[in-house]
CSV table of C-alpha atoms in Angstrom, one decimal:
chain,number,residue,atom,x,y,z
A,1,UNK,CA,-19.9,19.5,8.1
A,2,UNK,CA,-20.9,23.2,7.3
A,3,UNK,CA,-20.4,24.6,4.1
A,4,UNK,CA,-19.2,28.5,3.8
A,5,UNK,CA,-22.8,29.8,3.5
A,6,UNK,CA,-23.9,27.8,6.6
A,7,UNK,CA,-25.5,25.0,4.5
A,8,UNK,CA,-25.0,21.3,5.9
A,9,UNK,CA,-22.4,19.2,3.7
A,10,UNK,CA,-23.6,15.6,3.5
A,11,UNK,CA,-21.8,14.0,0.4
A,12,UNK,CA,-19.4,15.0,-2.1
A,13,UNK,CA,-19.3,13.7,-5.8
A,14,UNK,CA,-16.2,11.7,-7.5
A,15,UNK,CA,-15.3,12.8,-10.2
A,16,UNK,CA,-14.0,9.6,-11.1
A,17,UNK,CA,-11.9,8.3,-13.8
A,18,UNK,CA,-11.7,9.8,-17.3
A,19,UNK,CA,-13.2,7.1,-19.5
A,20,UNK,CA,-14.9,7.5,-22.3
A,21,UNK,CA,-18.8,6.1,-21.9
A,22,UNK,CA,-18.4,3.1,-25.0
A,23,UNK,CA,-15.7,1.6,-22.5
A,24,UNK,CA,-17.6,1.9,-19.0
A,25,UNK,CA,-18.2,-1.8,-18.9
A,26,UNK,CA,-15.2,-3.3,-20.3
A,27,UNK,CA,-13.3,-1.3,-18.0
A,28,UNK,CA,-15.4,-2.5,-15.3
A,29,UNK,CA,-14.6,-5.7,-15.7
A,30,UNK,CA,-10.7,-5.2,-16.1
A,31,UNK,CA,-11.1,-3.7,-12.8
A,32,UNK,CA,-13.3,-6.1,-11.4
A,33,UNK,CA,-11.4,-9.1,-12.4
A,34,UNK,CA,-8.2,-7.2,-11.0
A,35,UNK,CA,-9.5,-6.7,-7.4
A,36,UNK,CA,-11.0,-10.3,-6.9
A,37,UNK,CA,-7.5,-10.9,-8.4
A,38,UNK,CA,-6.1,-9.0,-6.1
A,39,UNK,CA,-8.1,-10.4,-2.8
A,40,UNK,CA,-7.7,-14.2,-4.0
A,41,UNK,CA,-3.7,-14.2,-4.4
A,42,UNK,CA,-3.2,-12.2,-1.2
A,43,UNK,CA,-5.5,-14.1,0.4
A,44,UNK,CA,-3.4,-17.6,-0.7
A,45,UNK,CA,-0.3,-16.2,0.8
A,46,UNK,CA,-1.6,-15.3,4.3
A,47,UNK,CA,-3.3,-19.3,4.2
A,48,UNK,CA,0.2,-20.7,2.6
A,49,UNK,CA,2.3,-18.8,5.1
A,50,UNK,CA,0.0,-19.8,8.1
A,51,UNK,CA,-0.2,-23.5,7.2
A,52,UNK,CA,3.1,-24.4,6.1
A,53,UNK,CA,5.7,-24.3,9.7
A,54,UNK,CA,8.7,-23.9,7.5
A,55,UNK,CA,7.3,-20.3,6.3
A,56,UNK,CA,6.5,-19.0,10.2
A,57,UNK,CA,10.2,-17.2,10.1
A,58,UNK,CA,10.2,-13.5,10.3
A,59,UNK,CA,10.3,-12.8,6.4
A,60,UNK,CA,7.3,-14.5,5.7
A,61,UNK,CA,5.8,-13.0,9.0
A,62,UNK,CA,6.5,-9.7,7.4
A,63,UNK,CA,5.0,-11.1,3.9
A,64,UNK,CA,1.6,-12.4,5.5
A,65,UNK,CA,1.3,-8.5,7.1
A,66,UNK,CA,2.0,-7.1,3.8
A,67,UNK,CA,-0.1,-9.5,1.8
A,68,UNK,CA,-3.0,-8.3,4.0
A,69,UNK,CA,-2.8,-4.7,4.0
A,70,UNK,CA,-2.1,-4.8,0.1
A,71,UNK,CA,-5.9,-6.5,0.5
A,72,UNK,CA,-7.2,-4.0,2.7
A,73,UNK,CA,-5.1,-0.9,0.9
A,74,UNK,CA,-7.5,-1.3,-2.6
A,75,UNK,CA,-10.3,-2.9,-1.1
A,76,UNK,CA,-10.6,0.9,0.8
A,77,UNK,CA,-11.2,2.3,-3.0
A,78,UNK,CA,-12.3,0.1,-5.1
A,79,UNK,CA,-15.4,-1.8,-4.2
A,80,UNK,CA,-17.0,2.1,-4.5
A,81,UNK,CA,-14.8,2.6,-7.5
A,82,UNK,CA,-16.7,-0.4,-9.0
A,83,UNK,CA,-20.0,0.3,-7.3
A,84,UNK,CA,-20.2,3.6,-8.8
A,85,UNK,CA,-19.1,2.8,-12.8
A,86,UNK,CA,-21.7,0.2,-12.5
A,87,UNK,CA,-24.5,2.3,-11.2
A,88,UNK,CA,-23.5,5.9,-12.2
A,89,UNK,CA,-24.0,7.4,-8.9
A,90,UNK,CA,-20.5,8.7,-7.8
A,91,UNK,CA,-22.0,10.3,-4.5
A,92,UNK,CA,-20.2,9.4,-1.4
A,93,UNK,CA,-21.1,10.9,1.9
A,94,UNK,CA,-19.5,13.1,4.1
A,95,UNK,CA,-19.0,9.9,7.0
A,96,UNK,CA,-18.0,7.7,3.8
A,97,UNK,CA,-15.4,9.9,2.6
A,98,UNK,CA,-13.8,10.5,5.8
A,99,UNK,CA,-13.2,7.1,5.9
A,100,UNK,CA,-11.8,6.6,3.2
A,101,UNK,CA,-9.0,8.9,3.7
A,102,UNK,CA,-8.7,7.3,7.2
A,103,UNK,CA,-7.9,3.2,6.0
A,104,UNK,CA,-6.7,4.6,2.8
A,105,UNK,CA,-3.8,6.6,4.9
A,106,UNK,CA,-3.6,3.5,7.7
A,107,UNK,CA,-3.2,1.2,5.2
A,108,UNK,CA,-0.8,2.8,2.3
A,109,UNK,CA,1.5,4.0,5.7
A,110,UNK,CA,1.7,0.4,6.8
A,111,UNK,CA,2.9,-0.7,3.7
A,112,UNK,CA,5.4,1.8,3.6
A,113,UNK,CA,6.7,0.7,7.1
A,114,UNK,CA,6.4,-2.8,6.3
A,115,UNK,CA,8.8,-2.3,2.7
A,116,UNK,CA,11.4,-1.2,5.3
A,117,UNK,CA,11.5,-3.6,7.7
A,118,UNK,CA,11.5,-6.5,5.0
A,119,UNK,CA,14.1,-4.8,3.5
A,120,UNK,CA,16.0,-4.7,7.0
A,121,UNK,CA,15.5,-8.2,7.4
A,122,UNK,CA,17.2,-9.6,4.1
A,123,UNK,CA,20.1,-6.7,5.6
A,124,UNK,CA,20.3,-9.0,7.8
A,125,UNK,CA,19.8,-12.8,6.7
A,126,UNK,CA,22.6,-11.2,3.8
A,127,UNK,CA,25.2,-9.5,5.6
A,128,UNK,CA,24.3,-10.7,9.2
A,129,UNK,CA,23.5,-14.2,8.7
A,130,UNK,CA,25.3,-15.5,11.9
A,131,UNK,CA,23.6,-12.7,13.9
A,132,UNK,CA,20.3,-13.1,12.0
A,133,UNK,CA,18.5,-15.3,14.4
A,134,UNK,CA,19.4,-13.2,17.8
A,135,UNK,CA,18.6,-10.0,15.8
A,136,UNK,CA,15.5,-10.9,14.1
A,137,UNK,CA,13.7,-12.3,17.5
A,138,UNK,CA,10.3,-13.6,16.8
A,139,UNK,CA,9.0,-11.5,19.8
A,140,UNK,CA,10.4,-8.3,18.7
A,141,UNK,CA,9.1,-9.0,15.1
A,142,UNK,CA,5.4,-8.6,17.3
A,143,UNK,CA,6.5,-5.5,18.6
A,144,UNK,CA,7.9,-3.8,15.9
A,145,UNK,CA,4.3,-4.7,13.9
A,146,UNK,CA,2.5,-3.7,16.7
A,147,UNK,CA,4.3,-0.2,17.4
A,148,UNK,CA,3.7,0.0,13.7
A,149,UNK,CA,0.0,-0.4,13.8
A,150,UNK,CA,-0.1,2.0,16.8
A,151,UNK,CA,1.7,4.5,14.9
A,152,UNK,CA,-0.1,4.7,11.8
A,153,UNK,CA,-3.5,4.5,13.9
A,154,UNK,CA,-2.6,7.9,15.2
A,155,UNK,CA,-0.9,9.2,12.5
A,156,UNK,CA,-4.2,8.8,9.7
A,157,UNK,CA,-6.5,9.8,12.8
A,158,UNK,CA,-4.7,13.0,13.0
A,159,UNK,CA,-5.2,13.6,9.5
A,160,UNK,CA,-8.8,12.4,9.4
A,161,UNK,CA,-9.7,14.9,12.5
A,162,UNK,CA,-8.1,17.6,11.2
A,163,UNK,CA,-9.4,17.5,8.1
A,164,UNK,CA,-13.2,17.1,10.1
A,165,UNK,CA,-12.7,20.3,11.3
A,166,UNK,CA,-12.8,21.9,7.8
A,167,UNK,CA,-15.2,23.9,6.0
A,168,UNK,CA,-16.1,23.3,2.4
A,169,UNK,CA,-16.8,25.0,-0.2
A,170,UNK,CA,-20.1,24.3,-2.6
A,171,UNK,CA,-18.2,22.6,-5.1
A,172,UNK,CA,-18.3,19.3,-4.0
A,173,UNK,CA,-17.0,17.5,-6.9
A,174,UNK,CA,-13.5,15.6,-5.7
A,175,UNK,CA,-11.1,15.4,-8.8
A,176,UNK,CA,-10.2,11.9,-8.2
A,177,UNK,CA,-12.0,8.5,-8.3
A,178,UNK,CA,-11.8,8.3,-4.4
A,179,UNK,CA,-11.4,10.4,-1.5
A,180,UNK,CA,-7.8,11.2,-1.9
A,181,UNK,CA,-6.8,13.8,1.1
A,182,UNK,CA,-4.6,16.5,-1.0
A,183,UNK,CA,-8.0,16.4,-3.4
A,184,UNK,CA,-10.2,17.0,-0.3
A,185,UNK,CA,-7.7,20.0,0.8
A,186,UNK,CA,-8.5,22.1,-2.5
A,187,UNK,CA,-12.4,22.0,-1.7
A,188,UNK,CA,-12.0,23.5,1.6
A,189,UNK,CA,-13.4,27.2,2.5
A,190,UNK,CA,-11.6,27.2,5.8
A,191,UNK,CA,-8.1,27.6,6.4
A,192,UNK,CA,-6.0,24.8,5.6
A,193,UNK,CA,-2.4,25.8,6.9
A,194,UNK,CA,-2.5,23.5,10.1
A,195,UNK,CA,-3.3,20.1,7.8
A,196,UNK,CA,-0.4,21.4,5.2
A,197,UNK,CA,1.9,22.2,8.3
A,198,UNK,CA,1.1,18.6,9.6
A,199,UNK,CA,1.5,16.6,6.2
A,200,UNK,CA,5.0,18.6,5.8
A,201,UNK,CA,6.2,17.4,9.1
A,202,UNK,CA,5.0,14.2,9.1
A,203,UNK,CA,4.5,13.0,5.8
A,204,UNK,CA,7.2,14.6,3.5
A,205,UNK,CA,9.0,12.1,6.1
A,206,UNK,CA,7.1,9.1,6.2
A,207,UNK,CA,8.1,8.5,2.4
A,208,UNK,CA,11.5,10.4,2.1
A,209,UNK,CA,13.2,8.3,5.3
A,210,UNK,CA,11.8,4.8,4.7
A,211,UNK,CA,13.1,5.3,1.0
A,212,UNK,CA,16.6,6.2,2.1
A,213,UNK,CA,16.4,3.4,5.2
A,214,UNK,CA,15.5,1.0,1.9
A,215,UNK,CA,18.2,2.5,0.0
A,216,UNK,CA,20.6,2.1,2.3
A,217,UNK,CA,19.7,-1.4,3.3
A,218,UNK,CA,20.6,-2.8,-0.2
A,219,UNK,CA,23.7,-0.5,-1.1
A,220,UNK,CA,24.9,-2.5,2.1
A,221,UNK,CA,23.3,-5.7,0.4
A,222,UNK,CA,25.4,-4.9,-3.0
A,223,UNK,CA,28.8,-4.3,-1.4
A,224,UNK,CA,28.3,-7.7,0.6
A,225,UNK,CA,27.6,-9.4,-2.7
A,226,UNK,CA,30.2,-7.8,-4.6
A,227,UNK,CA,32.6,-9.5,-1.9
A,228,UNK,CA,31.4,-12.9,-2.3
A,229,UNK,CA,33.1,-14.9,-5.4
A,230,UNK,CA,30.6,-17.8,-5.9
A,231,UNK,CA,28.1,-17.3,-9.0
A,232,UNK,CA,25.6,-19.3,-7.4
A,233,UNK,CA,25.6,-17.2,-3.9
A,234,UNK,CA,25.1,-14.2,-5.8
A,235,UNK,CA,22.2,-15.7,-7.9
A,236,UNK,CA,20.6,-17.1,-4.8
A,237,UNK,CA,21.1,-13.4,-3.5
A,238,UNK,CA,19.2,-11.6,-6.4
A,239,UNK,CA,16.4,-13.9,-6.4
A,240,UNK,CA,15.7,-13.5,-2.7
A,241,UNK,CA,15.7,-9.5,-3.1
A,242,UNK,CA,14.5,-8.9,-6.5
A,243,UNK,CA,10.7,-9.7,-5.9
A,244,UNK,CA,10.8,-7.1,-2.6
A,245,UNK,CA,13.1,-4.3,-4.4
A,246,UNK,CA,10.6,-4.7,-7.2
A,247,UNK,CA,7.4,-3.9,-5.3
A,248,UNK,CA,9.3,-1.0,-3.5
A,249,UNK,CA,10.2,0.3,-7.3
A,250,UNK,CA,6.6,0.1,-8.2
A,251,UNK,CA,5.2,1.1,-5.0
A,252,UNK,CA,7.5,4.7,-4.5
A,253,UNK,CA,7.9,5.1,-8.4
A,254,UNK,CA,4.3,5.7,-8.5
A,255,UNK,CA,3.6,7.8,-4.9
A,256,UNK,CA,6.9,10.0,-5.9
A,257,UNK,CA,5.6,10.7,-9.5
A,258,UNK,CA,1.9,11.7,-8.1
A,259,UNK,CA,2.2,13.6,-5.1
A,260,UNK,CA,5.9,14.7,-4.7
A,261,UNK,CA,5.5,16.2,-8.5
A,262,UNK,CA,1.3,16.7,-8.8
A,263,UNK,CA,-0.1,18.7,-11.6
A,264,UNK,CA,-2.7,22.0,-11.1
A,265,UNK,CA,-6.1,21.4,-9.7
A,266,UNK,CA,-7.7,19.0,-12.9
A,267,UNK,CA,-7.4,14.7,-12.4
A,268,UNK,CA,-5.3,14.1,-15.8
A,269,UNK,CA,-5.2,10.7,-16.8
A,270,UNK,CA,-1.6,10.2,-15.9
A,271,UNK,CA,-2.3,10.7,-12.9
A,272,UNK,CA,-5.6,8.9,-12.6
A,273,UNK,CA,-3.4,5.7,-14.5
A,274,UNK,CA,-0.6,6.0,-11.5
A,275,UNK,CA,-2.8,6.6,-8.6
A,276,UNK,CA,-4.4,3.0,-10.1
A,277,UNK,CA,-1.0,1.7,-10.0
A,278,UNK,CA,-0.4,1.6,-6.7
A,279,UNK,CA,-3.9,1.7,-5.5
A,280,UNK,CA,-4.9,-1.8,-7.3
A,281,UNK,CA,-2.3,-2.6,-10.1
A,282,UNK,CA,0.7,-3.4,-7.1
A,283,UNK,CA,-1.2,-5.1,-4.4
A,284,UNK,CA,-2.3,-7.6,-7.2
A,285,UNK,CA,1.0,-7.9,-8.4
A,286,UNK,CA,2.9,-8.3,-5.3
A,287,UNK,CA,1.4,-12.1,-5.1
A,288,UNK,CA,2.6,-13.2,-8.4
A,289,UNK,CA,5.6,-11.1,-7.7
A,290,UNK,CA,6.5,-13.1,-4.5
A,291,UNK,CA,5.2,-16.7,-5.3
A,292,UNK,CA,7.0,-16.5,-8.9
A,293,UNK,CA,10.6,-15.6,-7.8
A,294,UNK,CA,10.1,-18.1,-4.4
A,295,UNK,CA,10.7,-21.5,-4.5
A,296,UNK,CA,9.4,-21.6,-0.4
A,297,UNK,CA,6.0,-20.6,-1.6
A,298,UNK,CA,5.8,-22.3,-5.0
A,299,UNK,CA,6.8,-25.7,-2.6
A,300,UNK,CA,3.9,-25.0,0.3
A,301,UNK,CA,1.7,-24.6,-2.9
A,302,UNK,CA,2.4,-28.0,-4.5
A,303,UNK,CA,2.2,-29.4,-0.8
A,304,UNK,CA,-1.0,-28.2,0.0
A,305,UNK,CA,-2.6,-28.6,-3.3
A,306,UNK,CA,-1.3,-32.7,-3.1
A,307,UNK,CA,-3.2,-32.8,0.6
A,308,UNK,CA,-6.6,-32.0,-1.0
A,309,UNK,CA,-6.4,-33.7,-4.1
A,310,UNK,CA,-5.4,-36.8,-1.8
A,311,UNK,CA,-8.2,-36.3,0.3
């Protein structure tokens, strides 16, 4: 990449999270213990949901998707994250960076897609249950995670190519701890109206639609529990949804606060603490989240635990 004064570019500095020296390492290990966290309870969903046959419906299809990209979504930032507080070199190079701004947008787009389809499917199951298994076809499940993966494939390599056609600046110091794309945007020399142009089109409504799509889904969801008199069906209702609408709450909370409402040009530490929210702090939770207000999982669990300890 060329620089304005016709200098080669090959890395760029993060400027990393604002913590105080003394607590380096014992934030460091926080962080550490919450990705292998992070990788082990999403990892034991994708193995529950592929061993147990009474999971391998379309919900838990959906979950075992999601559960991997929330492993793949941090583990784009924070092995280098780690990597860096623990050797003090925040360098990351050009190739690197670009990189990271391509999985980071593939994978934080896919969960976005996939919050809205789970939240289509318990439309359905809910309000459509006699319809539910003609509507929610195993085989168009496939598709719809395929067309899904095409999409945001193209989508994040549009962004990565445009944003490879820029010239930057010598000030390579990115306010953020990774390679966030709006950070990248304020280092550039070039002009940077075609990448604005393109997030505006694209991505104001890649979060604004699936939010009102999610929205809509449970308004529907209230207004068929509000019909039903039994106290038990309405329990069993707000168990099955309340794990899913709370990782959508944490999830677009977080992404609304930082980038629909950002501050000026300096990485405060409210927004460093909710970029780490949904960067790390959800795709950890959404495991304990899941597992903890399902009795399906909590039972394919016990049953596989029993197998090994009776081997």
């Amino acid at each position: 990449m060329i620089m304005n004064n016709n200098t080669v570019i090959t890395q760029f500095l993060l400027l990393g999270l604002p913590i105080s020296p003394e607590h380096q390492h014992l934030f460091y290990a926080l962080f550490l213990a919450m990705y292998l966290t992070t990788v082990l309870g999403n990892l034991i969903i994708i193995i529950l949901i592929h061993l147990d046959s009474h999971l391998h419906t379309p919900m838990y299809f959906f979950l075992s998707n999601l559960s991997f990209s929330d492993l793949c979504f941090s583990s784009v930032t924070m092995p280098k994250l780690l990597q860096s507080m623990q050797s003090q070199d925040t360098s990351i190079t050009y190739a690197g960076c670009l990189t990271q701004v391509y999985f980071f947008g593939l994978f934080g787009d896919l969960e976005v897609f996939l919050l809205v389809v789970m939240a289509y499917d318990r439309y359905v199951a809910i309000c459509l249950p006699l319809h539910y298994t003609n509507i929610m076809r195993p085989k168009l499940c496939v598709c719809v995670m395929l067309m899904s993966w095409v999409f945001n494939v193209l989508y994040s390599m549009l962004h990565t190519l445009l944003l490879a056609r820029l010239s930057f600046c010598e000030d390579r110091m990115i306010r953020h701890f990774f390679c966030d794309l709006s950070a990248l945007l304020k280092l550039a020399c070039s002009d940077i109206y075609i990448n604005e142009l393109m997030i505006f089109i694209l991505g104001g409504p890649l979060i604004v639609i699936p939010f009102l799509l999610i929205v809509v889904s449970y308004v529907h969801i209230v207004f068929s529990i509000i019909k039903v008199s039994s106290t038990r069906a309405i329990h069993k209702v707000f168990s099955t949804c309340g794990s899913h609408l709370t990782v959508v709450s944490l999830f677009y909370g977080t992404i609304i606060g930082l980038y629909l409402c950002p501050s000026a040009n300096t990485f405060t530490s409210k927004e460093a603490s909710m970029a780490m929210m949904y960067t790390v702090v959800t795709p950890m939770l959404n495991p304990f989240i899941y597992s903890l207000r399902n009795r399906d999982i909590k039972q394919a669990l016990i049953k596989v635990l029993v197998k090994k300890i009776s081997l």
